Short mmCIF file of C-alpha atoms and ligand atoms in Angstrom, two decimals:
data_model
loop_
_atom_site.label_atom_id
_atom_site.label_comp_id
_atom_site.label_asym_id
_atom_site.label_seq_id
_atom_site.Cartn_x
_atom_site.Cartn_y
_atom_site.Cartn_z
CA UNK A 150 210.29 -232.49 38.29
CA UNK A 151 209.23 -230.50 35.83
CA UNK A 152 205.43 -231.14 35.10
CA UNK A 153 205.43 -231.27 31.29
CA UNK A 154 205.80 -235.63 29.99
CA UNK A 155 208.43 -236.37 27.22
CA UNK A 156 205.10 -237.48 25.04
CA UNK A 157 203.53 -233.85 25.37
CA UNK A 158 206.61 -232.21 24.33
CA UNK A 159 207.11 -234.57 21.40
CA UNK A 160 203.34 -234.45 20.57
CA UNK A 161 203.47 -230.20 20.30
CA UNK A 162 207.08 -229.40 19.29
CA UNK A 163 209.07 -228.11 21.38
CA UNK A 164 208.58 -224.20 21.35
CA UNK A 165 205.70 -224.04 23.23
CA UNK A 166 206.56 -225.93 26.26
CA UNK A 167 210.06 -224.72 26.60
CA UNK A 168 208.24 -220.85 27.01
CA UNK A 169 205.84 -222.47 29.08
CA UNK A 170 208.75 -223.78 31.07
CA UNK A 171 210.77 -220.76 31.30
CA UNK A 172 208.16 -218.08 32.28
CA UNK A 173 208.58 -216.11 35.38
CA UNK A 174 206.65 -217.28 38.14
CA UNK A 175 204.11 -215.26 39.37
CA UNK A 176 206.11 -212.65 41.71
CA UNK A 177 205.64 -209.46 43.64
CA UNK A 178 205.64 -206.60 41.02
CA UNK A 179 209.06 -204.30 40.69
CA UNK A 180 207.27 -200.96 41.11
CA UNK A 181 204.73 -200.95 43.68
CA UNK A 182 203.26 -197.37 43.65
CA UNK A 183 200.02 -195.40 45.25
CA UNK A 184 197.63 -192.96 43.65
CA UNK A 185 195.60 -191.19 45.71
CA UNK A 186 192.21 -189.17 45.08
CA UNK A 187 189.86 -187.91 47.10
CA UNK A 188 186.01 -188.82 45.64
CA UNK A 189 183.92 -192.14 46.37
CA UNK A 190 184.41 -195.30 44.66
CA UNK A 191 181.03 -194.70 43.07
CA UNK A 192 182.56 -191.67 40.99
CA UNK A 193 183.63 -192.19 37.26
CA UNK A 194 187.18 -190.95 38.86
CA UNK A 195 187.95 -193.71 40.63
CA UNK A 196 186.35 -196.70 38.48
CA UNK A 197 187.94 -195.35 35.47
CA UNK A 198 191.81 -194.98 37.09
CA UNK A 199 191.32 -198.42 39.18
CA UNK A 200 190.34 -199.81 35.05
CA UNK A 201 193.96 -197.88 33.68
CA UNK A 202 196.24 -199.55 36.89
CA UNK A 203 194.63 -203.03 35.73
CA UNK A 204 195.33 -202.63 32.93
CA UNK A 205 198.80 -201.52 33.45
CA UNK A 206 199.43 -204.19 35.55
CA UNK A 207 198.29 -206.81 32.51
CA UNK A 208 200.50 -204.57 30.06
CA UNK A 209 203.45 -204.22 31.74
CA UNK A 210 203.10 -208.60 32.98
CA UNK A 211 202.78 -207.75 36.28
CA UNK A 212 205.87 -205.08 36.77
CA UNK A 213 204.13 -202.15 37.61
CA UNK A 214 201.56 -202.33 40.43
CA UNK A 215 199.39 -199.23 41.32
CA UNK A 216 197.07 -199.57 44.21
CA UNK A 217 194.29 -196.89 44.21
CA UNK A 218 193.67 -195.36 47.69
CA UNK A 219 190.27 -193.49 47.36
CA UNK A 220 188.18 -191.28 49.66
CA UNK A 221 191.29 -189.15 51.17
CA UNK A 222 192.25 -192.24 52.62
CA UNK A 223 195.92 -191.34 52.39
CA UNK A 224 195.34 -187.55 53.85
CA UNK A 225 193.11 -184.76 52.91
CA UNK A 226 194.01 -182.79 49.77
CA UNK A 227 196.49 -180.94 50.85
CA UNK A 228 198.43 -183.37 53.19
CA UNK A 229 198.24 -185.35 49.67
CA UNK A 230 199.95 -182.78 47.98
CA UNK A 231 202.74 -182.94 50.39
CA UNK A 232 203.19 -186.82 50.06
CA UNK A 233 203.20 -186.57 46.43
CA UNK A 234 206.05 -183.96 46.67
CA UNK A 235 207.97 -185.79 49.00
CA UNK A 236 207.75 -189.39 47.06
CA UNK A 237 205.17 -191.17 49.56
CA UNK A 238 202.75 -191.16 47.22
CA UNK A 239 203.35 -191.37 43.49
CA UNK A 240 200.28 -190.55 41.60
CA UNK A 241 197.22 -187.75 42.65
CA UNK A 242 194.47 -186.19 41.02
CA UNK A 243 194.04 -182.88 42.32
CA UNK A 244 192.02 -179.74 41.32
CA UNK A 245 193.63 -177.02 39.56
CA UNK A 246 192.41 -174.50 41.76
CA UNK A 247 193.68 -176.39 44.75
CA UNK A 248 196.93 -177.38 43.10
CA UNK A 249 197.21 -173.42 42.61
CA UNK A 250 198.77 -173.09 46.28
CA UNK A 251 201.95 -174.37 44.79
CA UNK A 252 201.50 -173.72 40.94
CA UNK A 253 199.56 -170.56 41.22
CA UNK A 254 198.66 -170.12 37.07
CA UNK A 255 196.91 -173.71 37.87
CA UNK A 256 193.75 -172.10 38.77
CA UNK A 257 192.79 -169.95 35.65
CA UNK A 258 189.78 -172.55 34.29
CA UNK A 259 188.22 -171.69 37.36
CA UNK A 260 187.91 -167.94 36.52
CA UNK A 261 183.54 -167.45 37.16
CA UNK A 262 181.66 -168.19 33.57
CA UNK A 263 184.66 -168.30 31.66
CA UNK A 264 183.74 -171.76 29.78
CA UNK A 265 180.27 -171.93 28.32
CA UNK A 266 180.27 -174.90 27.16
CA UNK A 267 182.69 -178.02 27.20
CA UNK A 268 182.94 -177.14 23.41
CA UNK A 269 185.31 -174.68 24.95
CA UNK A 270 186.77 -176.79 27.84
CA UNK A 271 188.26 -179.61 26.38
CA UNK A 272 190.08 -177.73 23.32
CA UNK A 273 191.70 -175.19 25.51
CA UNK A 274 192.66 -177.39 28.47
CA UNK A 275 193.75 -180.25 25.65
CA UNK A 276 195.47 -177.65 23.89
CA UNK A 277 197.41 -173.97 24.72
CA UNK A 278 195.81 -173.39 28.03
CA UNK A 279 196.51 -176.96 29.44
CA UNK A 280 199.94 -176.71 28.00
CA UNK A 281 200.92 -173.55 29.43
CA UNK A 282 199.27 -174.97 32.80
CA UNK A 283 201.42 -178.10 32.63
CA UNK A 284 204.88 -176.39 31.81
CA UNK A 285 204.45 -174.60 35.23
CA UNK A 286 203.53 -177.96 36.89
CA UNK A 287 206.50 -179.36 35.75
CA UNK A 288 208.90 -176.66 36.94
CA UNK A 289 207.82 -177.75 40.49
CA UNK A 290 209.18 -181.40 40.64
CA UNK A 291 205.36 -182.40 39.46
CA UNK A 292 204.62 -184.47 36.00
CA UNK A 293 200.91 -183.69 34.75
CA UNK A 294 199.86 -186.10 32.42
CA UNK A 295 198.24 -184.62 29.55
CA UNK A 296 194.91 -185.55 29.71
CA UNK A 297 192.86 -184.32 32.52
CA UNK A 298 189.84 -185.89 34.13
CA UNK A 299 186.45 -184.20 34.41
CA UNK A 300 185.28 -183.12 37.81
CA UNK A 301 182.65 -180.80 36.37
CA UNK A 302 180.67 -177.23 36.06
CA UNK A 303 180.06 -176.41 40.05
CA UNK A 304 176.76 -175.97 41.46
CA UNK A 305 175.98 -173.98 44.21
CA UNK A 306 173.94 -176.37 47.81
CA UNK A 307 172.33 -174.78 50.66
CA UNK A 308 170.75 -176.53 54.27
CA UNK A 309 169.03 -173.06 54.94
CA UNK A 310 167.53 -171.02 52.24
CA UNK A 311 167.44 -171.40 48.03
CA UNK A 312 170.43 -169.38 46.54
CA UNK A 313 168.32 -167.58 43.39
CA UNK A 314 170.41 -164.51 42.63
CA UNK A 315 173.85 -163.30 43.98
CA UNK A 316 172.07 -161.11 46.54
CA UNK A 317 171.32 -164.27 48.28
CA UNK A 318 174.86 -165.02 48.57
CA UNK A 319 175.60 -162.01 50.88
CA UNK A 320 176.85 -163.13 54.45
CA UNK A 321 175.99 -166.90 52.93
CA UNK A 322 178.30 -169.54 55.43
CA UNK A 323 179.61 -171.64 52.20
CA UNK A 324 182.79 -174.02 52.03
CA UNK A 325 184.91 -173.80 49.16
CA UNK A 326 188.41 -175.84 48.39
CA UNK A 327 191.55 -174.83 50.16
CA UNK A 328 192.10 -171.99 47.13
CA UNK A 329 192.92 -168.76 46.96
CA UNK A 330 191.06 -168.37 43.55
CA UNK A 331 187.69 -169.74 45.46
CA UNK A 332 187.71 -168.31 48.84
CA UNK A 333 188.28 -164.55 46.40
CA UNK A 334 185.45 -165.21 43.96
CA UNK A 335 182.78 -166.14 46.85
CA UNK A 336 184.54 -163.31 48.93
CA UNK A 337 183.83 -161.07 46.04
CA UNK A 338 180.07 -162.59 46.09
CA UNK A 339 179.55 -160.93 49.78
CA UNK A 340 179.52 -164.38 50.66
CA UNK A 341 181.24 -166.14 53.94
CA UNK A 342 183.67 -168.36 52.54
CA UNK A 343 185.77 -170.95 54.95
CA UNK A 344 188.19 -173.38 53.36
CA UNK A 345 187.55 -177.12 54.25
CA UNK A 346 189.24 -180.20 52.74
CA UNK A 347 186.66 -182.36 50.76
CA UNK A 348 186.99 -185.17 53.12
CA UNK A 349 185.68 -182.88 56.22
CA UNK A 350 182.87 -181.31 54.06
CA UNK A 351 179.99 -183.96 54.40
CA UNK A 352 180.40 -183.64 58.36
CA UNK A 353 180.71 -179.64 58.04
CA UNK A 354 177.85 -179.62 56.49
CA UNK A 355 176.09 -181.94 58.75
CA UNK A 356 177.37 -180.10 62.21
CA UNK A 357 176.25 -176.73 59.94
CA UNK A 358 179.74 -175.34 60.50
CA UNK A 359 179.05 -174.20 57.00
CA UNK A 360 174.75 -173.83 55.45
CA UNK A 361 175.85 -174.94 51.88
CA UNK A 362 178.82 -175.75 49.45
CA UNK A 363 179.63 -175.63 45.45
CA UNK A 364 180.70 -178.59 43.59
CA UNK A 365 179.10 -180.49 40.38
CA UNK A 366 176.49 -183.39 39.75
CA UNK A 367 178.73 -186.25 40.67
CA UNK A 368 180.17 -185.32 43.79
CA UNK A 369 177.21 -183.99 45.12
CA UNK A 370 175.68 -187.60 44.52
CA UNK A 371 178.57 -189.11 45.11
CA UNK A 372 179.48 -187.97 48.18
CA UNK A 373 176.11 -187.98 49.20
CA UNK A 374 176.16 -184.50 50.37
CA UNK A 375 172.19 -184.66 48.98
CA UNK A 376 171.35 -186.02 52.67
CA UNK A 377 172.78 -182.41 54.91
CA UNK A 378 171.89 -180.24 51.56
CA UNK A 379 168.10 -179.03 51.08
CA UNK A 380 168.78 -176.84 47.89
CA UNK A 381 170.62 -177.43 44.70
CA UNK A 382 171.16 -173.94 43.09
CA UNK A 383 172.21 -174.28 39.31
CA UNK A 384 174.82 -171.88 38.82
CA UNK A 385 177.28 -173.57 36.62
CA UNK A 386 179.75 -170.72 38.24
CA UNK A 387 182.98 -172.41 36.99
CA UNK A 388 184.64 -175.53 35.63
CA UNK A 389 186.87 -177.78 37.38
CA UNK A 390 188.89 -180.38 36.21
CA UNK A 391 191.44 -183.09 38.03
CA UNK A 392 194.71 -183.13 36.80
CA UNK A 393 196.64 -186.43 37.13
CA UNK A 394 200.08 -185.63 39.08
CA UNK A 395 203.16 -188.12 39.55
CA UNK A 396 205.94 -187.24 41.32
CA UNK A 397 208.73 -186.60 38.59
CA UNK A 398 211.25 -189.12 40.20
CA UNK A 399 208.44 -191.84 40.53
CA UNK A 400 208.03 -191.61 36.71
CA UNK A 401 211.55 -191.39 35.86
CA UNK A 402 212.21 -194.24 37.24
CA UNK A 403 210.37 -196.37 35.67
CA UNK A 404 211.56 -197.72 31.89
CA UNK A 405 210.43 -196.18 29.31
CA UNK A 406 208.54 -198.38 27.87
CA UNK A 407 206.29 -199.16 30.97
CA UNK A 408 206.29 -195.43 31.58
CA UNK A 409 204.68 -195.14 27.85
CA UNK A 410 201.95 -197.40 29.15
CA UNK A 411 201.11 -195.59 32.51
CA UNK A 412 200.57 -192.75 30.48
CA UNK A 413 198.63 -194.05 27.66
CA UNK A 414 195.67 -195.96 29.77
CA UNK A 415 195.82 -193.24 32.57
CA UNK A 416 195.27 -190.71 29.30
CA UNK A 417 192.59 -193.21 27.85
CA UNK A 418 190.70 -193.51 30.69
CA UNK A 419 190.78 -189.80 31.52
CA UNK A 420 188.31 -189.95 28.30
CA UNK A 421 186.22 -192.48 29.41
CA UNK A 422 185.56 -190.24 32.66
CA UNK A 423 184.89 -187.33 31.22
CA UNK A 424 182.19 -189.38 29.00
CA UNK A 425 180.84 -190.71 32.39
CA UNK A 426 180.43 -187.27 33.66
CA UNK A 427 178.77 -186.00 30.70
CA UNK A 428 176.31 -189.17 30.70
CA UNK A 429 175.68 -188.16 34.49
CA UNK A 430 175.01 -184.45 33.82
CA UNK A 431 172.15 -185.90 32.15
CA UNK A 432 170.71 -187.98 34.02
CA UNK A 433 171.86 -186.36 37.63
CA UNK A 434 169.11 -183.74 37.71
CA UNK A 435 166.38 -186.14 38.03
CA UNK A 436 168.33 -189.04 40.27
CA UNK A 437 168.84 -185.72 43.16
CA UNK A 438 165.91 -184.40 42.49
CA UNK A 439 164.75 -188.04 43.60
CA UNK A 440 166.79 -188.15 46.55
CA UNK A 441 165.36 -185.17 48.11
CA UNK A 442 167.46 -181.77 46.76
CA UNK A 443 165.48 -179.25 45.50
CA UNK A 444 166.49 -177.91 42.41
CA UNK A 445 167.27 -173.95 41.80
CA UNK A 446 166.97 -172.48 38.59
CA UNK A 447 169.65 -168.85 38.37
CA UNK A 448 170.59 -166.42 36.37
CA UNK A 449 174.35 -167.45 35.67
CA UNK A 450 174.67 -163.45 34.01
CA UNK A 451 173.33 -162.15 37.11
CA UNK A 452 175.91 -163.96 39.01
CA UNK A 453 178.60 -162.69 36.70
CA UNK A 454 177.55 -159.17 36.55
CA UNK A 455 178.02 -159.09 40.51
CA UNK A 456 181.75 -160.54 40.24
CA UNK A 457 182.53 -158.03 37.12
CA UNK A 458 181.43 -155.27 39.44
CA UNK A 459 183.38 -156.63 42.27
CA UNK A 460 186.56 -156.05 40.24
CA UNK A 461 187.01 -160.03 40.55
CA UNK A 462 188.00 -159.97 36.61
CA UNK A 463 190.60 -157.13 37.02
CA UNK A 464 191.81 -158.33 40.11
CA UNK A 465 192.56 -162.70 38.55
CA UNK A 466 194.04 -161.25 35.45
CA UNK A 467 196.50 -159.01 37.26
CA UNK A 468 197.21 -161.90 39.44
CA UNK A 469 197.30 -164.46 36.47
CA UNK A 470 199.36 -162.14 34.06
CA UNK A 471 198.52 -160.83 30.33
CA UNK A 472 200.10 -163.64 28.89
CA UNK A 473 198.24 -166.63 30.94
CA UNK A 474 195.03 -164.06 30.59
CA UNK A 475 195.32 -163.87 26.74
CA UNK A 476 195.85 -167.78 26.65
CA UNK A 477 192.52 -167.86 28.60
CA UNK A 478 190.57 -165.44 26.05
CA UNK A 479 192.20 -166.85 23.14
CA UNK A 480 190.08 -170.22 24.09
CA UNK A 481 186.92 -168.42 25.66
CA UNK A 482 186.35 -164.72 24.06
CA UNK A 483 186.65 -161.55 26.12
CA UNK A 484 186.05 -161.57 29.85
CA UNK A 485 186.46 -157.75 30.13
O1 X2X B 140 186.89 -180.49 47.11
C1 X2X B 140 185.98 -180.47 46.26
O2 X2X B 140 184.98 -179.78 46.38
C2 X2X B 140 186.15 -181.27 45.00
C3 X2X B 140 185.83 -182.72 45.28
O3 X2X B 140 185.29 -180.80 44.02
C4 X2X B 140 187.54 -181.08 44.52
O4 X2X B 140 188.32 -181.99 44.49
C5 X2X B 140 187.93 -179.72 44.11
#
């Protein structure tokens, strides 16, 4: 029996109750899909994407379900990569740099001191740079939506000794991402780079297979690395950002219209994290400083000096190309 009585349907008319009458019952959503990321659930990364897939899911009346796997749960980095490649999981945010071991040109914004500011960031990755970046992506079965999500200006953290000029770097035990364009820029410090997934770094830092690591405000917090790290050495070195992936037949596959809606709220609230992040910049110094890490003030034009003289400039924009390089320049001046 249908729960409506012949007295409510003649008291309201009839429209209302028929729709009431006819809508779907609550069922199990026709795309089911994962994104995977690899920070804490504390991090402006993951509360703003788990907001955009509710959101979705309201939007699209329950059709497109994505679950939100944080923490590497799903595989390091680049195991990730993999799964996104093959299908198993449909949505990533990854690192440029990192995402550079497949899409090499991916790693240019983290070229040492090229932004200053994010006055310069968010223009060029919103604009020419971040388009040239994402018409690579795509030519490797990858869909990069356009907006990418803040991960930040990277700060150098030591166990063992403050890092004040790039001298101090020399023979320095650091981890870096699994990156060709990191391992050569601390390599061209003197420093002793070793490549570590993100979710083996707290416990590498804690067994001191490595004294220190690089990464900004919010991970360090984040992740708590604060509690195996003494010093926090602020270098602001280079700028990293998350790009948000999907595996191209995941995304073709869905209609177009709800595939206009997974873009537009992952896009909006790639803006709302990158306000988080700049809200956290602020206040960070002073909640780590709290929790024990020493802060380090550097020279950053001490620490490029050393990398100019290593030939590290020459070296990324042969590897990069004239064209990619000019893109670069065109957004950040000279880096000659
Ligand atoms: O692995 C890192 O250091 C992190 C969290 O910053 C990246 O995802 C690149």
């Amino acid at each position: 029996m249908i729960p409506i009585s012949r007295r409510a349907l003649l008291a309201t008319g009839c429209a209302l109750p028929l729709v009431a009458i006819n809508r779907r019952p609550a069922h199990a959503a026709e795309f089911t899909y994962k994104y995977a990321h690899n920070t804490a659930t504390t991090h402006p990364l993951h509360i703003r994407t788990t907001e955009a897939a509710a959101r979705i899911k309201q939007a699209t009346s329950g059709r497109v379900e994505i679950n939100v796997f944080p923490n590497s749960q799903l595989g390091s980095d680049t195991d990730t990569l993999s799964q996104l490649r093959s299908g198993a999981v449909e949505f990533f945010t990854l690192s440029g740099l990192i995402l550079s071991t497949l899409v090499p040109v991916a790693a240019i914004n983290g070229i040492g001191f090229a932004f200053k500011d994010y006055g310069q960031v968010w223009p060029a990755m919103d604009g020419k740079l971040g388009a040239l970046v994402r018409g690579e992506i795509a030519k490797r079965g990858l869909y990069a939506f356009e907006r990418q999500y803040d991960n930040g200006y990277r700060q150098i953290t030591s166990s063992t000794k403050p890092i004040k000029s790039p001298e101090d770097l020399k023979g320095f035990k650091i981890r870096v991402p699994v990156s060709p364009l990191w391992t050569g820029m601390f390599t061209a410090f003197g420093a002793s780079p070793t490549s570590i997934n993100f979710s083996e770094v707290y416990s590498a830092l804690q067994t001191k297979i490595v004294d220190g690591q690089e990464n900004p405000l919010a991970i360090i917090d984040s992740g708590k690395l604060y509690e195996v790290q003494k010093y926090l050495s602020v270098t602001n070195h280079m700028w990293d950002g998350f790009w948000f992936l999907a595996n191209k037949r995941a995304m073709e596959a869905l209609p177009e219209a709800d595939r206009a809606i997974v873009e537009r709220e992952f896009n909006k609230s790639a803006l709302d994290e990158r306000a988080d992040i700049a809200a956290l910049n602020a206040s960070l110094q002073s909640g780590l400083a709290a929790k024990g890490l020493q802060f380090v003030n550097t020279d950053p034009a001490a620490f490029r000096a050393a990398l100019k003289q290593a030939g590290f400039y020459s070296e990324w924009r042969g590897k990069f190309g004239a064209d990619a390089w000019a893109t670069l320049e065109a957004a950040v001046g000279s880096l000659a």
